[in-house]
Amino acid sequence: MAINKKAARGVDVQSIRLAKRVDITNLPPVSKYERLVSELAESGAVPTTGVLVDGVSDNLDEMRILTPAGREVLIRIMTLPASGRKIMVGTVHIEDIARLDHNSRCVYSDARIDELAADIAINGLERPVEVTFSKERGFILLDGETRIKSLEKNGTKEVDALIVPYQNFSDWLDFAVYSLRKNDLGNPTCDFDRAQALNKAINEKGYSREEAIERFGLPAHEVRVLLPLAGFEGETFLALTKTGRLFSRHMLEHLKRLFKIDDHICSVVVKKIEVESNLGKKITESLVKNFVDDAIKEIHGEIKQQKREGNSFSRAIVSNSSNKKLATISFKSDGRSHTVSIKSTMSEQALLSLIADFEQGIKNQGEVETSDS
């Protein structure tokens, strides 16, 4: 069919040509904005200007809604000048925003939060956080955890929020993926973030490895490398939630070697490397490896020294009138005292040989010092 180009000026001609291929029955009957208005009305929101008939708004400028905590939030409806699209924004008390565990970011640098907090204190919040709303949970954070942490650091109680249509949180992985993509648009997630998100999906939330790989959109070889890096706990995990962005997956593999030996020492090394970074030093894999190797050598050296200082032998042989001999062996092993007594009629030479065999068995379990008495 020929199309009159002059009459169709401003119309997407290509879409018209392809119209027969489009199933228009699947197109949404209302815009996202109208759906959001309807959802908020069902959750108890009341228009303060304009009217709302059967979920469709007419000249609607504001709505008011109560949070589960009983605080009232004024929702303003704004029209974007460039696109004409309508959006909803509101100022929400931070305590009224549910912050669920679907966030794909677990690394929040203290330096980044301090920097952002200082900027917000001077210039205000340039970009609102993104929330959705449900009747049961109230406002639910979708994007903006770092901004909220920075506001909390400043002592701010409320935050400007962009309100988007309700999302069904029944599928945790959908929202973890959503969070990952939203984060990567701004300050991208790091390898430690991704490792933790994958680990949570597979080992805590019960998704299969194949499903997590497919929906996160990560190649299988990357997943094989990332998953083992999620096993950090304790002090090291806490340190990495502040500095994890410094470390590539190969650097994390070196840290994992040290973590398996000593969690505390590993956390100290992570903090030392952070200091190096703050001093302007470039953090490379070889630098991390050297820090880890030196720490492991020091640990092994201390263990040997403790064994030398904490293990010793003393022995005594006493003969009585009936020609019986009493051998007493006292020794310390791994810091604990032990005493062994042997009564025998064997010769002193044979008894000394027996004692020597006993001492050698103890020595094989660790380095000891022996002394005669």
mmCIF file of C-alpha atoms in Angstrom:
data_model
loop_
_atom_site.group_PDB
_atom_site.id
_atom_site.type_symbol
_atom_site.label_atom_id
_atom_site.label_comp_id
_atom_site.label_asym_id
_atom_site.label_seq_id
_atom_site.Cartn_x
_atom_site.Cartn_y
_atom_site.Cartn_z
ATOM 1 C CA MET A 1 0.000 0.000 0.000
ATOM 2 C CA ALA A 2 1.353 3.423 -0.954
ATOM 3 C CA ILE A 3 1.647 5.969 1.850
ATOM 4 C CA ASN A 4 1.130 9.703 1.357
ATOM 5 C CA LYS A 5 4.397 10.976 2.850
ATOM 6 C CA LYS A 6 3.131 14.557 3.145
ATOM 7 C CA ALA A 7 0.053 13.481 5.116
ATOM 8 C CA ALA A 8 2.141 11.125 7.242
ATOM 9 C CA ARG A 9 4.699 13.749 8.255
ATOM 10 C CA GLY A 10 5.569 13.246 11.910
ATOM 11 C CA VAL A 11 4.231 9.686 11.902
ATOM 12 C CA ASP A 12 6.428 6.587 12.304
ATOM 13 C CA VAL A 13 5.914 5.259 8.777
ATOM 14 C CA GLN A 14 7.956 2.131 9.399
ATOM 15 C CA SER A 15 5.673 1.159 12.278
ATOM 16 C CA ILE A 16 2.635 1.599 10.054
ATOM 17 C CA ARG A 17 4.166 -0.671 7.406
ATOM 18 C CA LEU A 18 4.855 -3.308 10.088
ATOM 19 C CA ALA A 19 1.449 -2.943 11.750
ATOM 20 C CA LYS A 20 0.233 -6.299 10.489
ATOM 21 C CA ARG A 21 3.039 -7.973 12.446
ATOM 22 C CA VAL A 22 2.087 -6.305 15.758
ATOM 23 C CA ASP A 23 -0.396 -7.978 18.085
ATOM 24 C CA ILE A 24 -2.215 -4.895 19.355
ATOM 25 C CA THR A 25 -4.257 -6.967 21.806
ATOM 26 C CA ASN A 26 -1.134 -7.257 23.980
ATOM 27 C CA LEU A 27 -0.501 -3.519 24.178
ATOM 28 C CA PRO A 28 -1.211 -1.941 27.586
ATOM 29 C CA PRO A 29 -4.619 -0.239 27.669
ATOM 30 C CA VAL A 30 -3.298 2.669 29.753
ATOM 31 C CA SER A 31 0.026 4.447 30.164
ATOM 32 C CA LYS A 32 2.436 3.687 33.015
ATOM 33 C CA TYR A 33 1.358 6.959 34.577
ATOM 34 C CA GLU A 34 -2.350 6.054 34.534
ATOM 35 C CA ARG A 35 -1.513 2.596 35.931
ATOM 36 C CA LEU A 36 0.465 4.196 38.745
ATOM 37 C CA VAL A 37 -2.393 6.596 39.550
ATOM 38 C CA SER A 38 -4.786 3.649 39.684
ATOM 39 C CA GLU A 39 -2.451 1.606 41.915
ATOM 40 C CA LEU A 40 -1.965 4.491 44.338
ATOM 41 C CA ALA A 41 -5.731 5.099 44.478
ATOM 42 C CA GLU A 42 -6.279 1.407 45.296
ATOM 43 C CA SER A 43 -3.697 1.767 48.078
ATOM 44 C CA GLY A 44 -5.631 4.645 49.615
ATOM 45 C CA ALA A 45 -4.184 7.717 47.862
ATOM 46 C CA VAL A 46 -6.597 10.641 47.672
ATOM 47 C CA PRO A 47 -6.475 13.362 44.957
ATOM 48 C CA THR A 48 -6.096 16.873 46.342
ATOM 49 C CA THR A 49 -6.569 18.585 42.964
ATOM 50 C CA GLY A 50 -8.290 17.336 39.813
ATOM 51 C CA VAL A 51 -10.529 14.298 39.660
ATOM 52 C CA LEU A 52 -10.078 10.545 39.433
ATOM 53 C CA VAL A 53 -12.775 8.538 37.651
ATOM 54 C CA ASP A 54 -12.416 4.746 37.275
ATOM 55 C CA GLY A 55 -8.672 5.021 37.773
ATOM 56 C CA VAL A 56 -8.251 7.635 35.017
ATOM 57 C CA SER A 57 -7.039 11.103 36.026
ATOM 58 C CA ASP A 58 -8.235 14.445 34.744
ATOM 59 C CA ASN A 59 -6.234 17.591 35.561
ATOM 60 C CA LEU A 60 -4.675 15.741 38.489
ATOM 61 C CA ASP A 61 -1.796 17.670 40.090
ATOM 62 C CA GLU A 62 -1.429 16.170 43.563
ATOM 63 C CA MET A 63 -2.315 13.121 45.615
ATOM 64 C CA ARG A 64 -1.897 12.341 49.307
ATOM 65 C CA ILE A 65 -1.196 8.944 50.752
ATOM 66 C CA LEU A 66 -0.566 7.532 54.216
ATOM 67 C CA THR A 67 2.439 5.273 54.832
ATOM 68 C CA PRO A 68 2.055 2.173 57.059
ATOM 69 C CA ALA A 69 3.705 4.251 59.833
ATOM 70 C CA GLY A 70 0.878 6.794 59.560
ATOM 71 C CA ARG A 71 2.885 9.621 57.951
ATOM 72 C CA GLU A 72 1.216 11.545 55.126
ATOM 73 C CA VAL A 73 3.131 11.978 51.854
ATOM 74 C CA LEU A 74 2.227 14.593 49.248
ATOM 75 C CA ILE A 75 2.748 13.189 45.743
ATOM 76 C CA ARG A 76 3.205 15.793 43.024
ATOM 77 C CA ILE A 77 2.427 15.063 39.372
ATOM 78 C CA MET A 78 4.828 16.785 36.972
ATOM 79 C CA THR A 79 5.005 16.951 33.180
ATOM 80 C CA LEU A 80 8.456 16.712 31.630
ATOM 81 C CA PRO A 81 8.844 19.610 29.156
ATOM 82 C CA ALA A 82 10.940 17.718 26.619
ATOM 83 C CA SER A 83 8.796 14.608 26.231
ATOM 84 C CA GLY A 84 5.470 15.623 27.744
ATOM 85 C CA ARG A 85 5.649 12.482 29.884
ATOM 86 C CA LYS A 86 4.081 12.640 33.329
ATOM 87 C CA ILE A 87 5.963 11.526 36.411
ATOM 88 C CA MET A 88 5.192 11.370 40.126
ATOM 89 C CA VAL A 89 7.540 12.630 42.821
ATOM 90 C CA GLY A 90 7.211 12.969 46.567
ATOM 91 C CA THR A 91 9.255 13.776 49.662
ATOM 92 C CA VAL A 92 9.331 10.633 51.789
ATOM 93 C CA HIS A 93 10.633 10.060 55.304
ATOM 94 C CA ILE A 94 13.639 7.732 55.035
ATOM 95 C CA GLU A 95 12.262 5.505 57.811
ATOM 96 C CA ASP A 96 9.160 4.930 55.647
ATOM 97 C CA ILE A 97 11.208 3.418 52.797
ATOM 98 C CA ALA A 98 11.686 -0.356 52.909
ATOM 99 C CA ARG A 99 15.213 -1.289 51.827
ATOM 100 C CA LEU A 100 15.001 -4.934 50.789
ATOM 101 C CA ASP A 101 17.872 -7.347 50.181
ATOM 102 C CA HIS A 102 17.564 -7.471 46.388
ATOM 103 C CA ASN A 103 20.159 -4.684 45.966
ATOM 104 C CA SER A 104 23.028 -5.985 43.836
ATOM 105 C CA ARG A 105 25.484 -3.565 45.421
ATOM 106 C CA CYS A 106 27.063 -4.497 48.754
ATOM 107 C CA VAL A 107 30.192 -2.323 48.498
ATOM 108 C CA TYR A 108 29.701 1.195 49.835
ATOM 109 C CA SER A 109 32.964 3.098 49.999
ATOM 110 C CA ASP A 110 33.232 5.409 53.009
ATOM 111 C CA ALA A 111 35.119 7.872 50.823
ATOM 112 C CA ARG A 112 32.359 7.831 48.193
ATOM 113 C CA ILE A 113 29.634 8.333 50.802
ATOM 114 C CA ASP A 114 31.595 11.182 52.431
ATOM 115 C CA GLU A 115 32.134 12.826 49.045
ATOM 116 C CA LEU A 116 28.475 12.525 48.064
ATOM 117 C CA ALA A 117 27.288 13.693 51.500
ATOM 118 C CA ALA A 118 29.441 16.834 51.208
ATOM 119 C CA ASP A 119 28.130 17.508 47.693
ATOM 120 C CA ILE A 120 24.498 17.051 48.786
ATOM 121 C CA ALA A 121 25.056 19.390 51.740
ATOM 122 C CA ILE A 122 26.143 22.132 49.323
ATOM 123 C CA ASN A 123 24.124 21.474 46.160
ATOM 124 C CA GLY A 124 21.208 19.375 47.389
ATOM 125 C CA LEU A 125 20.106 16.036 45.932
ATOM 126 C CA GLU A 126 20.406 16.340 42.152
ATOM 127 C CA ARG A 127 18.719 13.035 41.333
ATOM 128 C CA PRO A 128 15.831 11.583 43.367
ATOM 129 C CA VAL A 129 15.888 7.982 44.563
ATOM 130 C CA GLU A 130 13.521 5.563 42.848
ATOM 131 C CA VAL A 131 10.747 3.864 44.815
ATOM 132 C CA THR A 132 7.585 1.905 44.212
ATOM 133 C CA PHE A 133 4.589 1.595 46.556
ATOM 134 C CA SER A 134 2.555 -1.307 47.851
ATOM 135 C CA LYS A 135 -0.332 -1.212 50.291
ATOM 136 C CA GLU A 136 1.312 -3.828 52.527
ATOM 137 C CA ARG A 137 4.881 -2.513 52.595
ATOM 138 C CA GLY A 138 4.512 1.142 51.706
ATOM 139 C CA PHE A 139 7.390 2.716 49.775
ATOM 140 C CA ILE A 140 10.037 0.232 48.582
ATOM 141 C CA LEU A 141 13.478 1.368 47.430
ATOM 142 C CA LEU A 142 14.447 0.330 43.915
ATOM 143 C CA ASP A 143 17.467 2.544 43.275
ATOM 144 C CA GLY A 144 19.462 5.017 45.381
ATOM 145 C CA GLU A 145 20.908 3.245 48.445
ATOM 146 C CA THR A 146 24.171 5.233 48.254
ATOM 147 C CA ARG A 147 22.256 8.527 48.130
ATOM 148 C CA ILE A 148 20.204 7.532 51.168
ATOM 149 C CA LYS A 149 23.331 6.520 53.115
ATOM 150 C CA SER A 150 24.840 9.929 52.288
ATOM 151 C CA LEU A 151 21.681 11.726 53.427
ATOM 152 C CA GLU A 152 21.687 9.719 56.669
ATOM 153 C CA LYS A 153 25.314 10.731 57.242
ATOM 154 C CA ASN A 154 24.201 14.372 56.998
ATOM 155 C CA GLY A 155 21.394 13.716 59.471
ATOM 156 C CA THR A 156 18.703 14.284 56.835
ATOM 157 C CA LYS A 157 15.381 12.602 57.616
ATOM 158 C CA GLU A 158 13.579 12.889 54.253
ATOM 159 C CA VAL A 159 14.447 12.251 50.610
ATOM 160 C CA ASP A 160 12.937 13.252 47.270
ATOM 161 C CA ALA A 161 11.723 10.147 45.478
ATOM 162 C CA LEU A 162 10.568 9.292 41.975
ATOM 163 C CA ILE A 163 7.579 6.956 42.313
ATOM 164 C CA VAL A 164 7.203 4.271 39.645
ATOM 165 C CA PRO A 165 4.503 1.612 39.066
ATOM 166 C CA TYR A 166 4.405 -1.231 41.587
ATOM 167 C CA GLN A 167 6.718 -4.159 40.933
ATOM 168 C CA ASN A 168 5.897 -7.687 42.023
ATOM 169 C CA PHE A 169 8.557 -8.678 44.536
ATOM 170 C CA SER A 170 7.562 -12.341 44.473
ATOM 171 C CA ASP A 171 10.562 -13.074 42.227
ATOM 172 C CA TRP A 172 13.678 -11.949 44.076
ATOM 173 C CA LEU A 173 15.979 -12.591 41.116
ATOM 174 C CA ASP A 174 13.980 -10.281 38.841
ATOM 175 C CA PHE A 175 14.735 -7.422 41.179
ATOM 176 C CA ALA A 176 18.354 -8.381 41.742
ATOM 177 C CA VAL A 177 18.831 -8.240 37.963
ATOM 178 C CA TYR A 178 16.890 -4.951 37.796
ATOM 179 C CA SER A 179 19.119 -3.523 40.531
ATOM 180 C CA LEU A 180 22.278 -4.753 38.790
ATOM 181 C CA ARG A 181 21.317 -3.040 35.535
ATOM 182 C CA LYS A 182 20.280 0.191 37.270
ATOM 183 C CA ASN A 183 23.539 0.302 39.226
ATOM 184 C CA ASP A 184 25.629 -0.379 36.141
ATOM 185 C CA LEU A 185 24.096 2.672 34.433
ATOM 186 C CA GLY A 186 25.700 4.914 37.057
ATOM 187 C CA ASN A 187 28.564 3.783 39.276
ATOM 188 C CA PRO A 188 28.942 0.191 38.014
ATOM 189 C CA THR A 189 28.998 -2.768 40.370
ATOM 190 C CA CYS A 190 32.395 -4.385 41.004
ATOM 191 C CA ASP A 191 33.454 -8.041 40.954
ATOM 192 C CA PHE A 192 32.846 -8.391 44.704
ATOM 193 C CA ASP A 193 29.293 -7.004 44.292
ATOM 194 C CA ARG A 194 28.540 -9.468 41.500
ATOM 195 C CA ALA A 195 30.030 -12.388 43.415
ATOM 196 C CA GLN A 196 27.840 -11.640 46.445
ATOM 197 C CA ALA A 197 24.700 -11.219 44.305
ATOM 198 C CA LEU A 198 25.315 -14.542 42.535
ATOM 199 C CA ASN A 199 26.069 -16.312 45.808
ATOM 200 C CA LYS A 200 22.861 -14.985 47.369
ATOM 201 C CA ALA A 201 20.785 -16.064 44.363
ATOM 202 C CA ILE A 202 22.159 -19.615 44.286
ATOM 203 C CA ASN A 203 23.029 -20.438 47.910
ATOM 204 C CA GLU A 204 20.475 -18.354 49.855
ATOM 205 C CA LYS A 205 17.496 -17.824 47.554
ATOM 206 C CA GLY A 206 17.497 -21.297 45.993
ATOM 207 C CA TYR A 207 17.805 -20.427 42.293
ATOM 208 C CA SER A 208 19.653 -22.915 40.123
ATOM 209 C CA ARG A 209 23.105 -22.040 38.855
ATOM 210 C CA GLU A 210 21.845 -22.169 35.253
ATOM 211 C CA GLU A 211 18.932 -19.807 35.943
ATOM 212 C CA ALA A 212 21.132 -17.293 37.759
ATOM 213 C CA ILE A 213 23.668 -17.348 34.909
ATOM 214 C CA GLU A 214 20.958 -16.808 32.297
ATOM 215 C CA ARG A 215 19.044 -14.049 34.056
ATOM 216 C CA PHE A 216 22.075 -12.118 35.272
ATOM 217 C CA GLY A 217 23.334 -12.314 31.700
ATOM 218 C CA LEU A 218 26.825 -13.381 32.750
ATOM 219 C CA PRO A 219 28.951 -15.865 30.765
ATOM 220 C CA ALA A 220 29.448 -19.237 32.444
ATOM 221 C CA HIS A 221 33.241 -18.845 32.690
ATOM 222 C CA GLU A 222 32.786 -15.561 34.592
ATOM 223 C CA VAL A 223 30.393 -17.195 37.030
ATOM 224 C CA ARG A 224 32.889 -20.005 37.681
ATOM 225 C CA VAL A 225 35.436 -17.384 38.732
ATOM 226 C CA LEU A 226 33.070 -15.128 40.674
ATOM 227 C CA LEU A 227 31.210 -17.649 42.837
ATOM 228 C CA PRO A 228 34.208 -18.822 44.911
ATOM 229 C CA LEU A 229 34.933 -15.173 45.757
ATOM 230 C CA ALA A 230 31.685 -14.863 47.716
ATOM 231 C CA GLY A 231 32.817 -16.945 50.694
ATOM 232 C CA PHE A 232 34.333 -14.090 52.698
ATOM 233 C CA GLU A 233 32.888 -13.641 56.199
ATOM 234 C CA GLY A 234 33.580 -11.818 59.443
ATOM 235 C CA GLU A 235 36.066 -8.950 59.567
ATOM 236 C CA THR A 236 37.260 -9.455 55.998
ATOM 237 C CA PHE A 237 33.730 -9.252 54.614
ATOM 238 C CA LEU A 238 33.088 -6.019 56.522
ATOM 239 C CA ALA A 239 36.348 -4.546 55.225
ATOM 240 C CA LEU A 240 35.491 -5.514 51.643
ATOM 241 C CA THR A 241 32.039 -3.903 51.865
ATOM 242 C CA LYS A 242 33.948 -0.626 52.110
ATOM 243 C CA THR A 243 36.903 -1.264 49.787
ATOM 244 C CA GLY A 244 35.802 -4.096 47.477
ATOM 245 C CA ARG A 245 35.860 -1.780 44.461
ATOM 246 C CA LEU A 246 39.668 -1.679 44.671
ATOM 247 C CA PHE A 247 40.002 -5.393 43.947
ATOM 248 C CA SER A 248 39.622 -7.314 40.708
ATOM 249 C CA ARG A 249 38.580 -10.955 40.803
ATOM 250 C CA HIS A 250 42.238 -12.038 40.523
ATOM 251 C CA MET A 251 43.185 -9.876 43.500
ATOM 252 C CA LEU A 252 40.267 -11.322 45.472
ATOM 253 C CA GLU A 253 41.593 -14.828 44.769
ATOM 254 C CA HIS A 254 44.847 -13.894 46.543
ATOM 255 C CA LEU A 255 42.924 -12.436 49.494
ATOM 256 C CA LYS A 256 40.909 -15.651 49.692
ATOM 257 C CA ARG A 257 44.126 -17.624 50.324
ATOM 258 C CA LEU A 258 44.912 -15.460 53.333
ATOM 259 C CA PHE A 259 41.299 -15.402 54.559
ATOM 260 C CA LYS A 260 41.279 -19.209 54.827
ATOM 261 C CA ILE A 261 44.236 -18.974 57.216
ATOM 262 C CA ASP A 262 43.317 -15.916 59.319
ATOM 263 C CA ASP A 263 40.255 -13.699 58.924
ATOM 264 C CA HIS A 264 41.595 -10.886 61.124
ATOM 265 C CA ILE A 265 44.987 -10.655 59.375
ATOM 266 C CA CYS A 266 43.202 -10.673 56.007
ATOM 267 C CA SER A 267 41.019 -7.733 57.066
ATOM 268 C CA VAL A 268 44.149 -5.859 58.196
ATOM 269 C CA VAL A 269 45.747 -6.430 54.784
ATOM 270 C CA VAL A 270 42.608 -5.135 53.041
ATOM 271 C CA LYS A 271 42.799 -1.951 55.127
ATOM 272 C CA LYS A 272 46.534 -1.559 54.430
ATOM 273 C CA ILE A 273 45.862 -1.745 50.712
ATOM 274 C CA GLU A 274 43.136 0.891 51.115
ATOM 275 C CA VAL A 275 45.713 3.172 52.751
ATOM 276 C CA GLU A 276 48.071 2.605 49.811
ATOM 277 C CA SER A 277 45.265 3.559 47.435
ATOM 278 C CA ASN A 278 44.457 6.717 49.417
ATOM 279 C CA LEU A 279 48.132 7.706 49.152
ATOM 280 C CA GLY A 280 47.800 7.559 45.381
ATOM 281 C CA LYS A 281 49.504 4.216 44.797
ATOM 282 C CA LYS A 282 48.186 2.112 41.930
ATOM 283 C CA ILE A 283 46.679 -1.138 43.220
ATOM 284 C CA THR A 284 47.855 -4.016 41.037
ATOM 285 C CA GLU A 285 47.568 -7.778 41.307
ATOM 286 C CA SER A 286 51.285 -8.117 42.065
ATOM 287 C CA LEU A 287 51.016 -5.604 44.921
ATOM 288 C CA VAL A 288 48.071 -7.493 46.471
ATOM 289 C CA LYS A 289 49.893 -10.812 46.005
ATOM 290 C CA ASN A 290 52.993 -9.456 47.770
ATOM 291 C CA PHE A 291 50.924 -8.189 50.709
ATOM 292 C CA VAL A 292 49.205 -11.573 51.010
ATOM 293 C CA ASP A 293 52.414 -13.627 50.656
ATOM 294 C CA ASP A 294 54.194 -11.517 53.301
ATOM 295 C CA ALA A 295 51.260 -11.936 55.704
ATOM 296 C CA ILE A 296 51.159 -15.714 55.212
ATOM 297 C CA LYS A 297 54.932 -15.996 55.806
ATOM 298 C CA GLU A 298 54.601 -13.949 58.976
ATOM 299 C CA ILE A 299 51.752 -16.151 60.235
ATOM 300 C CA HIS A 300 53.744 -19.342 59.609
ATOM 301 C CA GLY A 301 56.799 -17.826 61.315
ATOM 302 C CA GLU A 302 54.766 -16.931 64.396
ATOM 303 C CA ILE A 303 53.284 -20.445 64.596
ATOM 304 C CA LYS A 304 56.758 -22.010 64.546
ATOM 305 C CA GLN A 305 58.000 -19.577 67.196
ATOM 306 C CA GLN A 306 55.022 -20.357 69.433
ATOM 307 C CA LYS A 307 55.734 -24.071 69.107
ATOM 308 C CA ARG A 308 59.370 -23.549 70.035
ATOM 309 C CA GLU A 309 58.500 -21.372 73.024
ATOM 310 C CA GLY A 310 55.444 -23.308 74.185
ATOM 311 C CA ASN A 311 56.674 -26.939 74.045
ATOM 312 C CA SER A 312 59.392 -28.435 76.294
ATOM 313 C CA PHE A 313 60.336 -31.748 77.936
ATOM 314 C CA SER A 314 61.804 -32.663 81.308
ATOM 315 C CA ARG A 315 62.334 -36.231 82.532
ATOM 316 C CA ALA A 316 63.527 -37.953 85.712
ATOM 317 C CA ILE A 317 64.288 -41.612 86.585
ATOM 318 C CA VAL A 318 64.260 -42.756 90.245
ATOM 319 C CA SER A 319 65.231 -46.286 91.469
ATOM 320 C CA ASN A 320 63.740 -47.811 94.645
ATOM 321 C CA SER A 321 64.843 -50.677 96.922
ATOM 322 C CA SER A 322 62.935 -53.375 95.007
ATOM 323 C CA ASN A 323 64.934 -52.591 91.887
ATOM 324 C CA LYS A 324 61.901 -51.002 90.249
ATOM 325 C CA LYS A 325 62.398 -47.752 88.430
ATOM 326 C CA LEU A 326 59.918 -44.856 88.175
ATOM 327 C CA ALA A 327 60.298 -42.671 85.113
ATOM 328 C CA THR A 328 58.437 -39.355 85.091
ATOM 329 C CA ILE A 329 58.145 -37.364 81.887
ATOM 330 C CA SER A 330 56.748 -33.837 82.082
ATOM 331 C CA PHE A 331 56.253 -31.825 78.936
ATOM 332 C CA LYS A 332 54.344 -28.862 77.502
ATOM 333 C CA SER A 333 52.669 -29.198 74.133
ATOM 334 C CA ASP A 334 50.794 -26.325 72.429
ATOM 335 C CA GLY A 335 50.820 -24.397 75.692
ATOM 336 C CA ARG A 336 49.325 -27.218 77.827
ATOM 337 C CA SER A 337 51.190 -29.165 80.578
ATOM 338 C CA HIS A 338 51.282 -32.985 80.587
ATOM 339 C CA THR A 339 52.877 -35.590 82.886
ATOM 340 C CA VAL A 340 53.447 -39.282 82.096
ATOM 341 C CA SER A 341 54.714 -41.842 84.700
ATOM 342 C CA ILE A 342 56.221 -45.260 83.860
ATOM 343 C CA LYS A 343 57.034 -48.003 86.441
ATOM 344 C CA SER A 344 59.349 -50.748 85.202
ATOM 345 C CA THR A 345 62.038 -53.259 86.224
ATOM 346 C CA MET A 346 63.853 -52.841 82.880
ATOM 347 C CA SER A 347 67.354 -51.485 82.838
ATOM 348 C CA GLU A 348 67.900 -47.756 82.898
ATOM 349 C CA GLN A 349 69.311 -47.927 79.363
ATOM 350 C CA ALA A 350 66.171 -49.675 78.069
ATOM 351 C CA LEU A 351 63.962 -47.182 79.918
ATOM 352 C CA LEU A 352 65.829 -44.239 78.380
ATOM 353 C CA SER A 353 65.321 -45.795 74.958
ATOM 354 C CA LEU A 354 61.572 -46.101 75.632
ATOM 355 C CA ILE A 355 61.425 -42.466 76.766
ATOM 356 C CA ALA A 356 63.306 -41.356 73.658
ATOM 357 C CA ASP A 357 60.749 -43.130 71.439
ATOM 358 C CA PHE A 358 57.915 -41.448 73.330
ATOM 359 C CA GLU A 359 59.511 -38.006 73.005
ATOM 360 C CA GLN A 360 60.066 -38.494 69.286
ATOM 361 C CA GLY A 361 56.374 -39.247 68.839
ATOM 362 C CA ILE A 362 55.512 -35.953 70.532
ATOM 363 C CA LYS A 363 58.106 -34.076 68.484
ATOM 364 C CA ASN A 364 56.573 -35.359 65.264
ATOM 365 C CA GLN A 365 53.429 -33.405 66.170
ATOM 366 C CA GLY A 366 55.355 -30.140 66.562
ATOM 367 C CA GLU A 367 58.749 -28.666 67.405
ATOM 368 C CA VAL A 368 59.758 -29.144 71.057
ATOM 369 C CA GLU A 369 62.778 -28.549 73.254
ATOM 370 C CA THR A 370 64.039 -31.397 75.474
ATOM 371 C CA SER A 371 66.024 -31.140 78.719
ATOM 372 C CA ASP A 372 67.278 -33.853 81.116
ATOM 373 C CA SER A 373 67.011 -33.747 84.934
#
